């Protein structure tokens, strides 16, 4: 199933990267929520590699905002639908959104 939600994690520079793939809604968000919560509690800087997210609704948006409040959080390479969600809601005005994981991990 190509749109199945998957989460991978790794270190990049001095940041912890959570790489998400697939579609995220109320039913598929729990693994990503757990990964971001754990990362926020154990790492000073957390990057979400959003390049593989094909769909996200208000559940995903809420998770991004909560994570932003818990740690130094960045969103890297959001796909078109996610970038549009951030723009429409104004979340792009306070979330650190960068073009690449490397750029997100390096920015202050």
N, CA, C and O atoms as CSV, one atom per row, in Angstrom:
chain,resi,resn,atom,element,x,y,z
A,1,UNK,N,N,0.851,-1.186,0.000
A,1,UNK,CA,C,0.000,0.000,0.000
A,1,UNK,C,C,0.890,1.240,0.000
A,1,UNK,O,O,1.516,1.526,1.020
A,2,UNK,N,N,0.974,1.997,-1.115
A,2,UNK,CA,C,1.916,3.088,-1.242
A,2,UNK,C,C,1.668,4.283,-0.332
A,2,UNK,O,O,2.606,5.023,-0.035
A,3,UNK,N,N,0.424,4.496,0.124
A,3,UNK,CA,C,0.123,5.663,0.937
A,3,UNK,C,C,0.096,5.352,2.435
A,3,UNK,O,O,-0.349,6.171,3.239
A,4,UNK,N,N,0.573,4.168,2.797
A,4,UNK,CA,C,0.590,3.775,4.202
A,4,UNK,C,C,1.530,4.683,4.986
A,4,UNK,O,O,2.620,5.009,4.516
A,5,UNK,N,N,1.111,5.087,6.171
A,5,UNK,CA,C,1.913,5.971,7.011
A,5,UNK,C,C,3.097,5.213,7.598
A,5,UNK,O,O,2.944,4.121,8.145
A,6,UNK,N,N,4.283,5.811,7.474
A,6,UNK,CA,C,5.512,5.228,8.018
A,6,UNK,C,C,6.351,6.321,8.645
A,6,UNK,O,O,6.311,7.473,8.215
A,7,UNK,N,N,7.113,5.955,9.666
A,7,UNK,CA,C,7.976,6.908,10.355
A,7,UNK,C,C,9.362,6.299,10.514
A,7,UNK,O,O,9.500,5.154,10.946
A,8,UNK,N,N,10.398,7.076,10.159
A,8,UNK,CA,C,11.791,6.698,10.398
A,8,UNK,C,C,12.438,7.842,11.163
A,8,UNK,O,O,11.964,8.977,11.114
A,9,UNK,N,N,13.537,7.536,11.881
A,9,UNK,CA,C,14.219,8.560,12.665
A,9,UNK,C,C,15.724,8.426,12.524
A,9,UNK,O,O,16.247,7.324,12.364
A,10,UNK,N,N,16.423,9.567,12.586
A,10,UNK,CA,C,17.873,9.563,12.504
A,10,UNK,C,C,18.428,10.924,12.947
A,10,UNK,O,O,17.688,11.903,13.048
A,11,UNK,N,N,19.718,10.969,13.204
A,11,UNK,CA,C,20.383,12.214,13.594
A,11,UNK,C,C,20.927,12.922,12.356
A,11,UNK,O,O,21.390,12.283,11.411
A,12,UNK,N,N,20.862,14.259,12.380
A,12,UNK,CA,C,21.439,15.098,11.320
A,12,UNK,C,C,21.968,16.349,11.994
A,12,UNK,O,O,21.210,17.119,12.584
A,13,UNK,N,N,23.275,16.545,11.903
A,13,UNK,CA,C,23.938,17.649,12.615
A,13,UNK,C,C,23.628,17.514,14.100
A,13,UNK,O,O,23.852,16.452,14.682
A,14,UNK,N,N,23.119,18.567,14.719
A,14,UNK,CA,C,22.766,18.477,16.139
A,14,UNK,C,C,21.256,18.369,16.327
A,14,UNK,O,O,20.731,18.715,17.386
A,15,UNK,N,N,20.553,17.883,15.289
A,15,UNK,CA,C,19.094,17.740,15.357
A,15,UNK,C,C,18.694,16.275,15.240
A,15,UNK,O,O,19.445,15.454,14.714
A,16,UNK,N,N,17.509,15.962,15.733
A,16,UNK,CA,C,16.913,14.637,15.562
A,16,UNK,C,C,15.840,14.764,14.494
A,16,UNK,O,O,14.946,15.604,14.596
A,17,UNK,N,N,15.933,13.926,13.473
A,17,UNK,CA,C,15.008,14.000,12.345
A,17,UNK,C,C,13.987,12.873,12.433
A,17,UNK,O,O,14.338,11.706,12.606
A,18,UNK,N,N,12.728,13.242,12.311
A,18,UNK,CA,C,11.633,12.287,12.204
A,18,UNK,C,C,11.137,12.412,10.769
A,18,UNK,O,O,10.624,13.457,10.367
A,19,UNK,N,N,11.292,11.355,10.013
A,19,UNK,CA,C,10.899,11.348,8.607
A,19,UNK,C,C,9.572,10.608,8.460
A,19,UNK,O,O,9.462,9.427,8.788
A,20,UNK,N,N,8.575,11.323,7.965
A,20,UNK,CA,C,7.226,10.761,7.846
A,20,UNK,C,C,6.883,10.546,6.381
A,20,UNK,O,O,7.190,11.375,5.525
A,21,UNK,N,N,6.242,9.421,6.113
A,21,UNK,CA,C,5.803,9.086,4.757
A,21,UNK,C,C,4.345,8.655,4.810
A,21,UNK,O,O,3.938,7.939,5.725
A,22,UNK,N,N,3.561,9.088,3.833
A,22,UNK,CA,C,2.188,8.635,3.737
A,22,UNK,C,C,1.179,9.685,4.121
A,22,UNK,O,O,1.463,10.882,4.113
A,23,UNK,N,N,0.000,9.217,4.455
A,23,UNK,CA,C,-1.153,10.050,4.746
A,23,UNK,C,C,-1.427,10.061,6.253
A,23,UNK,O,O,-1.433,9.014,6.901
A,24,UNK,N,N,-1.655,11.268,6.802
A,24,UNK,CA,C,-1.868,11.390,8.245
A,24,UNK,C,C,-3.203,12.038,8.563
A,24,UNK,O,O,-3.497,13.156,8.139
A,25,UNK,N,N,-4.009,11.295,9.330
A,25,UNK,CA,C,-5.284,11.775,9.827
A,25,UNK,C,C,-5.485,11.181,11.218
A,25,UNK,O,O,-4.547,10.638,11.800
A,26,UNK,N,N,-6.679,11.277,11.744
A,26,UNK,CA,C,-6.979,10.797,13.098
A,26,UNK,C,C,-6.590,9.334,13.301
A,26,UNK,O,O,-6.155,8.957,14.390
A,27,UNK,N,N,-6.740,8.513,12.274
A,27,UNK,CA,C,-6.496,7.082,12.406
A,27,UNK,C,C,-5.038,6.682,12.218
A,27,UNK,O,O,-4.609,5.652,12.738
A,28,UNK,N,N,-4.275,7.481,11.485
A,28,UNK,CA,C,-2.886,7.098,11.174
A,28,UNK,C,C,-1.845,7.919,11.925
A,28,UNK,O,O,-0.653,7.632,11.816
A,29,UNK,N,N,-2.258,8.926,12.680
A,29,UNK,CA,C,-1.325,9.834,13.353
A,29,UNK,C,C,-0.586,9.236,14.556
A,29,UNK,O,O,0.509,9.712,14.856
A,30,UNK,N,N,-1.109,8.220,15.272
A,30,UNK,CA,C,-0.450,7.785,16.511
A,30,UNK,C,C,1.053,7.467,16.412
A,30,UNK,O,O,1.795,7.912,17.287
A,31,UNK,N,N,1.548,6.731,15.410
A,31,UNK,CA,C,2.996,6.480,15.381
A,31,UNK,C,C,3.823,7.756,15.213
A,31,UNK,O,O,4.881,7.893,15.827
A,32,UNK,N,N,3.349,8.684,14.388
A,32,UNK,CA,C,4.064,9.951,14.212
A,32,UNK,C,C,3.995,10.778,15.487
A,32,UNK,O,O,4.986,11.393,15.881
A,33,UNK,N,N,2.841,10.801,16.130
A,33,UNK,CA,C,2.683,11.552,17.385
A,33,UNK,C,C,3.630,11.012,18.453
A,33,UNK,O,O,4.265,11.781,19.174
A,34,UNK,N,N,3.721,9.702,18.548
A,34,UNK,CA,C,4.625,9.101,19.538
A,34,UNK,C,C,6.083,9.437,19.222
A,34,UNK,O,O,6.856,9.774,20.119
A,35,UNK,N,N,6.450,9.344,17.952
A,35,UNK,CA,C,7.832,9.637,17.556
A,35,UNK,C,C,8.193,11.093,17.849
A,35,UNK,O,O,9.271,11.364,18.379
A,36,UNK,N,N,7.310,12.032,17.514
A,36,UNK,CA,C,7.593,13.444,17.771
A,36,UNK,C,C,7.588,13.768,19.254
A,36,UNK,O,O,8.396,14.577,19.711
A,37,UNK,N,N,6.694,13.155,20.012
A,37,UNK,CA,C,6.665,13.372,21.464
A,37,UNK,C,C,7.959,12.892,22.107
A,37,UNK,O,O,8.554,13.601,22.919
A,38,UNK,N,N,8.390,11.701,21.750
A,38,UNK,CA,C,9.646,11.163,22.295
A,38,UNK,C,C,10.825,12.025,21.885
A,38,UNK,O,O,11.695,12.325,22.702
A,39,UNK,N,N,10.857,12.423,20.627
A,39,UNK,CA,C,11.951,13.267,20.137
A,39,UNK,C,C,11.978,14.598,20.866
A,39,UNK,O,O,13.049,15.078,21.239
A,40,UNK,N,N,10.810,15.203,21.074
A,40,UNK,CA,C,10.737,16.497,21.759
A,40,UNK,C,C,11.208,16.404,23.203
A,40,UNK,O,O,11.776,17.358,23.734
A,41,UNK,N,N,10.977,15.266,23.836
A,41,UNK,CA,C,11.391,15.100,25.234
A,41,UNK,C,C,12.872,14.755,25.372
A,41,UNK,O,O,13.450,14.941,26.442
A,42,UNK,N,N,13.491,14.255,24.303
A,42,UNK,CA,C,14.872,13.774,24.420
A,42,UNK,C,C,15.888,14.518,23.570
A,42,UNK,O,O,17.088,14.267,23.684
A,43,UNK,N,N,15.427,15.433,22.716
A,43,UNK,CA,C,16.353,16.168,21.843
A,43,UNK,C,C,16.024,17.652,21.875
A,43,UNK,O,O,14.861,18.051,21.930
A,44,UNK,N,N,17.062,18.444,21.840
A,44,UNK,CA,C,16.907,19.896,21.895
A,44,UNK,C,C,16.303,20.459,20.607
A,44,UNK,O,O,15.532,21.418,20.645
A,45,UNK,N,N,16.658,19.858,19.464
A,45,UNK,CA,C,16.193,20.332,18.162
A,45,UNK,C,C,15.599,19.158,17.392
A,45,UNK,O,O,16.244,18.121,17.236
A,46,UNK,N,N,14.363,19.323,16.909
A,46,UNK,CA,C,13.667,18.252,16.188
A,46,UNK,C,C,13.231,18.769,14.817
A,46,UNK,O,O,12.666,19.856,14.692
A,47,UNK,N,N,13.509,17.964,13.800
A,47,UNK,CA,C,13.112,18.288,12.426
A,47,UNK,C,C,12.138,17.219,11.948
A,47,UNK,O,O,12.396,16.023,12.085
A,48,UNK,N,N,11.017,17.660,11.385
A,48,UNK,CA,C,10.112,16.743,10.713
A,48,UNK,C,C,10.411,16.819,9.226
A,48,UNK,O,O,10.218,17.864,8.606
A,49,UNK,N,N,10.881,15.716,8.650
A,49,UNK,CA,C,11.050,15.629,7.200
A,49,UNK,C,C,9.671,15.314,6.644
A,49,UNK,O,O,9.216,14.172,6.698
A,50,UNK,N,N,9.009,16.333,6.110
A,50,UNK,CA,C,7.633,16.202,5.630
A,50,UNK,C,C,7.560,15.947,4.124
A,50,UNK,O,O,6.474,15.989,3.545
A,51,UNK,N,N,8.680,15.690,3.496
A,51,UNK,CA,C,8.704,15.532,2.035
A,51,UNK,C,C,7.885,14.346,1.553
A,51,UNK,O,O,7.416,14.346,0.415
A,52,UNK,N,N,7.705,13.349,2.384
A,52,UNK,CA,C,6.963,12.164,1.983
A,52,UNK,C,C,5.528,12.129,2.467
A,52,UNK,O,O,4.836,11.129,2.274
A,53,UNK,N,N,5.068,13.206,3.093
A,53,UNK,CA,C,3.683,13.235,3.561
A,53,UNK,C,C,2.784,13.605,2.387
A,53,UNK,O,O,2.907,14.687,1.812
A,54,UNK,N,N,1.889,12.704,2.043
A,54,UNK,CA,C,1.004,12.903,0.896
A,54,UNK,C,C,-0.312,13.573,1.261
A,54,UNK,O,O,-0.973,14.152,0.399
A,55,UNK,N,N,-0.696,13.501,2.523
A,55,UNK,CA,C,-1.926,14.138,2.989
A,55,UNK,C,C,-1.821,14.377,4.488
A,55,UNK,O,O,-1.283,13.552,5.227
A,56,UNK,N,N,-2.337,15.506,4.918
A,56,UNK,CA,C,-2.426,15.800,6.337
A,56,UNK,C,C,-3.636,16.678,6.585
A,56,UNK,O,O,-3.916,17.591,5.808
A,57,UNK,N,N,-4.347,16.406,7.656
A,57,UNK,CA,C,-5.522,17.206,7.992
A,57,UNK,C,C,-5.264,17.977,9.281
A,57,UNK,O,O,-4.114,18.161,9.678
A,58,UNK,N,N,-6.324,18.424,9.928
A,58,UNK,CA,C,-6.174,19.205,11.154
A,58,UNK,C,C,-5.508,18.411,12.266
A,58,UNK,O,O,-4.919,18.998,13.174
A,59,UNK,N,N,-5.590,17.096,12.212
A,59,UNK,CA,C,-4.920,16.258,13.215
A,59,UNK,C,C,-3.411,16.434,13.103
A,59,UNK,O,O,-2.726,16.588,14.114
A,60,UNK,N,N,-2.902,16.411,11.902
A,60,UNK,CA,C,-1.469,16.633,11.681
A,60,UNK,C,C,-1.088,18.053,12.076
A,60,UNK,O,O,-0.076,18.259,12.746
A,61,UNK,N,N,-1.883,19.026,11.670
A,61,UNK,CA,C,-1.594,20.417,12.014
A,61,UNK,C,C,-1.512,20.597,13.523
A,61,UNK,O,O,-0.595,21.250,14.020
A,62,UNK,N,N,-2.453,20.029,14.250
A,62,UNK,CA,C,-2.446,20.108,15.709
A,62,UNK,C,C,-1.168,19.503,16.287
A,62,UNK,O,O,-0.576,20.066,17.208
A,63,UNK,N,N,-0.744,18.365,15.753
A,63,UNK,CA,C,0.484,17.725,16.218
A,63,UNK,C,C,1.697,18.623,15.974
A,63,UNK,O,O,2.571,18.721,16.835
A,64,UNK,N,N,1.760,19.270,14.827
A,64,UNK,CA,C,2.886,20.157,14.532
A,64,UNK,C,C,2.920,21.326,15.514
A,64,UNK,O,O,3.988,21.707,15.994
A,65,UNK,N,N,1.772,21.884,15.806
A,65,UNK,CA,C,1.706,23.015,16.738
A,65,UNK,C,C,2.092,22.575,18.145
A,65,UNK,O,O,2.841,23.277,18.824
A,66,UNK,N,N,1.595,21.428,18.591
A,66,UNK,CA,C,1.964,20.915,19.916
A,66,UNK,C,C,3.466,20.663,20.009
A,66,UNK,O,O,4.091,20.993,21.017
A,67,UNK,N,N,4.035,20.087,18.977
A,67,UNK,CA,C,5.481,19.812,18.986
A,67,UNK,C,C,6.268,21.115,19.005
A,67,UNK,O,O,7.295,21.209,19.677
A,68,UNK,N,N,5.801,22.112,18.279
A,68,UNK,CA,C,6.431,23.437,18.266
A,68,UNK,C,C,6.492,24.020,19.685
A,68,UNK,O,O,7.468,24.681,20.040
A,69,UNK,N,N,5.470,23.782,20.481
A,69,UNK,CA,C,5.428,24.298,21.850
A,69,UNK,C,C,6.330,23.517,22.794
A,69,UNK,O,O,6.683,24.021,23.860
A,70,UNK,N,N,6.711,22.297,22.426
A,70,UNK,CA,C,7.509,21.442,23.305
A,70,UNK,C,C,9.007,21.529,23.085
A,70,UNK,O,O,9.779,21.242,24.000
A,71,UNK,N,N,9.442,21.920,21.884
A,71,UNK,CA,C,10.875,21.877,21.583
A,71,UNK,C,C,11.192,22.858,20.466
A,71,UNK,O,O,10.294,23.504,19.926
A,72,UNK,N,N,12.463,22.969,20.122
A,72,UNK,CA,C,12.902,23.748,18.969
A,72,UNK,C,C,12.594,22.894,17.741
A,72,UNK,O,O,13.360,21.994,17.398
A,73,UNK,N,N,11.476,23.178,17.084
A,73,UNK,CA,C,10.918,22.311,16.050
A,73,UNK,C,C,10.964,22.973,14.683
A,73,UNK,O,O,10.699,24.168,14.546
A,74,UNK,N,N,11.304,22.179,13.673
A,74,UNK,CA,C,11.347,22.658,12.301
A,74,UNK,C,C,10.630,21.670,11.394
A,74,UNK,O,O,10.595,20.474,11.681
A,75,UNK,N,N,10.061,22.161,10.306
A,75,UNK,CA,C,9.420,21.321,9.299
A,75,UNK,C,C,10.231,21.471,8.022
A,75,UNK,O,O,10.433,22.583,7.533
A,76,UNK,N,N,10.694,20.351,7.485
A,76,UNK,CA,C,11.538,20.377,6.293
A,76,UNK,C,C,10.817,19.810,5.081
A,76,UNK,O,O,10.148,18.780,5.158
A,77,UNK,N,N,10.966,20.497,3.972
A,77,UNK,CA,C,10.534,20.032,2.658
A,77,UNK,C,C,9.083,19.573,2.594
A,77,UNK,O,O,8.803,18.495,2.071
A,78,UNK,N,N,8.150,20.377,3.121
A,78,UNK,CA,C,6.762,19.922,3.055
A,78,UNK,C,C,6.281,19.828,1.607
A,78,UNK,O,O,6.565,20.699,0.784
A,79,UNK,N,N,5.556,18.766,1.319
A,79,UNK,CA,C,4.955,18.602,0.005
A,79,UNK,C,C,3.893,19.683,-0.186
A,79,UNK,O,O,3.506,20.359,0.768
A,80,UNK,N,N,3.436,19.838,-1.394
A,80,UNK,CA,C,2.513,20.921,-1.756
A,80,UNK,C,C,1.273,20.998,-0.856
A,80,UNK,O,O,0.918,22.082,-0.394
A,81,UNK,N,N,0.619,19.874,-0.606
A,81,UNK,CA,C,-0.609,19.890,0.203
A,81,UNK,C,C,-0.314,20.339,1.633
A,81,UNK,O,O,-1.096,21.086,2.221
A,82,UNK,N,N,0.802,19.891,2.192
A,82,UNK,CA,C,1.154,20.276,3.567
A,82,UNK,C,C,1.549,21.744,3.615
A,82,UNK,O,O,1.161,22.461,4.538
A,83,UNK,N,N,2.311,22.195,2.635
A,83,UNK,CA,C,2.681,23.621,2.580
A,83,UNK,C,C,1.414,24.483,2.502
A,83,UNK,O,O,1.334,25.525,3.152
A,84,UNK,N,N,0.441,24.057,1.721
A,84,UNK,CA,C,-0.810,24.799,1.582
A,84,UNK,C,C,-1.584,24.818,2.906
A,84,UNK,O,O,-2.140,25.849,3.285
A,85,UNK,N,N,-1.619,23.681,3.608
A,85,UNK,CA,C,-2.264,23.611,4.917
A,85,UNK,C,C,-1.625,24.608,5.884
A,85,UNK,O,O,-2.330,25.299,6.619
A,86,UNK,N,N,-0.304,24.682,5.884
A,86,UNK,CA,C,0.402,25.614,6.767
A,86,UNK,C,C,0.115,27.063,6.388
A,86,UNK,O,O,-0.051,27.912,7.263
A,87,UNK,N,N,0.055,27.351,5.079
A,87,UNK,CA,C,-0.220,28.716,4.618
A,87,UNK,C,C,-1.645,29.151,4.953
A,87,UNK,O,O,-1.854,30.246,5.477
A,88,UNK,N,N,-2.625,28.299,4.654
A,88,UNK,CA,C,-4.033,28.642,4.873
A,88,UNK,C,C,-4.315,28.924,6.347
A,88,UNK,O,O,-5.091,29.822,6.675
A,89,UNK,N,N,-3.692,28.164,7.222
A,89,UNK,CA,C,-3.948,28.307,8.655
A,89,UNK,C,C,-3.054,29.348,9.322
A,89,UNK,O,O,-3.282,29.712,10.476
A,90,UNK,N,N,-2.049,29.826,8.613
A,90,UNK,CA,C,-1.111,30.784,9.185
A,90,UNK,C,C,-0.025,30.143,10.014
A,90,UNK,O,O,0.799,30.845,10.600
A,91,UNK,N,N,-0.006,28.826,10.075
A,91,UNK,CA,C,1.012,28.135,10.869
A,91,UNK,C,C,2.410,28.365,10.313
A,91,UNK,O,O,3.394,28.243,11.043
A,92,UNK,N,N,2.509,28.697,9.029
A,92,UNK,CA,C,3.817,28.959,8.432
A,92,UNK,C,C,4.437,30.251,8.964
A,92,UNK,O,O,5.617,30.508,8.724
A,93,UNK,N,N,3.660,31.066,9.682
A,93,UNK,CA,C,4.201,32.311,10.233
A,93,UNK,C,C,4.966,32.095,11.536
A,93,UNK,O,O,5.764,32.943,11.935
A,94,UNK,N,N,4.726,30.960,12.202
A,94,UNK,CA,C,5.455,30.703,13.440
A,94,UNK,C,C,6.243,29.396,13.425
A,94,UNK,O,O,7.169,29.240,14.221
A,95,UNK,N,N,5.910,28.463,12.555
A,95,UNK,CA,C,6.722,27.249,12.423
A,95,UNK,C,C,7.935,27.566,11.561
A,95,UNK,O,O,7.846,28.355,10.620
A,96,UNK,N,N,9.052,26.958,11.878
A,96,UNK,CA,C,10.253,27.119,11.060
A,96,UNK,C,C,10.155,26.108,9.916
A,96,UNK,O,O,10.385,24.914,10.107
A,97,UNK,N,N,9.811,26.603,8.731
A,97,UNK,CA,C,9.658,25.750,7.555
A,97,UNK,C,C,10.847,26.000,6.638
A,97,UNK,O,O,11.110,27.136,6.243
A,98,UNK,N,N,11.557,24.942,6.306
A,98,UNK,CA,C,12.747,25.059,5.464
A,98,UNK,C,C,12.651,24.108,4.273
A,98,UNK,O,O,11.865,23.160,4.290
A,99,UNK,N,N,13.449,24.364,3.245
A,99,UNK,CA,C,13.389,23.606,1.990
A,99,UNK,C,C,13.954,22.197,2.104
A,99,UNK,O,O,13.489,21.288,1.417
A,100,UNK,N,N,14.958,22.004,2.968
A,100,UNK,CA,C,15.603,20.704,3.085
A,100,UNK,C,C,15.810,20.336,4.553
A,100,UNK,O,O,15.753,21.195,5.433
A,101,UNK,N,N,16.047,19.065,4.802
A,101,UNK,CA,C,16.358,18.601,6.163
A,101,UNK,C,C,17.643,19.252,6.640
A,101,UNK,O,O,17.719,19.711,7.780
A,102,UNK,N,N,18.661,19.298,5.778
A,102,UNK,CA,C,19.952,19.888,6.160
A,102,UNK,C,C,19.802,21.345,6.546
A,102,UNK,O,O,20.389,21.797,7.528
A,103,UNK,N,N,19.011,22.084,5.771
A,103,UNK,CA,C,18.770,23.498,6.083
A,103,UNK,C,C,18.013,23.648,7.392
A,103,UNK,O,O,18.330,24.525,8.195
A,104,UNK,N,N,17.023,22.807,7.610
A,104,UNK,CA,C,16.253,22.859,8.854
A,104,UNK,C,C,17.119,22.517,10.054
A,104,UNK,O,O,17.008,23.156,11.100
A,105,UNK,N,N,17.973,21.524,9.917
A,105,UNK,CA,C,18.846,21.114,11.024
A,105,UNK,C,C,19.879,22.202,11.342
A,105,UNK,O,O,20.300,22.336,12.491
A,106,UNK,N,N,20.283,22.968,10.344
A,106,UNK,CA,C,21.326,23.974,10.535
A,106,UNK,C,C,20.790,25.322,11.015
A,106,UNK,O,O,21.526,26.083,11.642
A,107,UNK,N,N,19.533,25.629,10.736
A,107,UNK,CA,C,19.029,26.965,11.052
A,107,UNK,C,C,18.884,27.158,12.559
A,107,UNK,O,O,18.717,26.208,13.323
A,108,UNK,N,N,18.957,28.434,12.953
A,108,UNK,CA,C,18.808,28.730,14.391
A,108,UNK,C,C,17.500,29.415,14.665
A,108,UNK,O,O,17.202,29.740,15.814
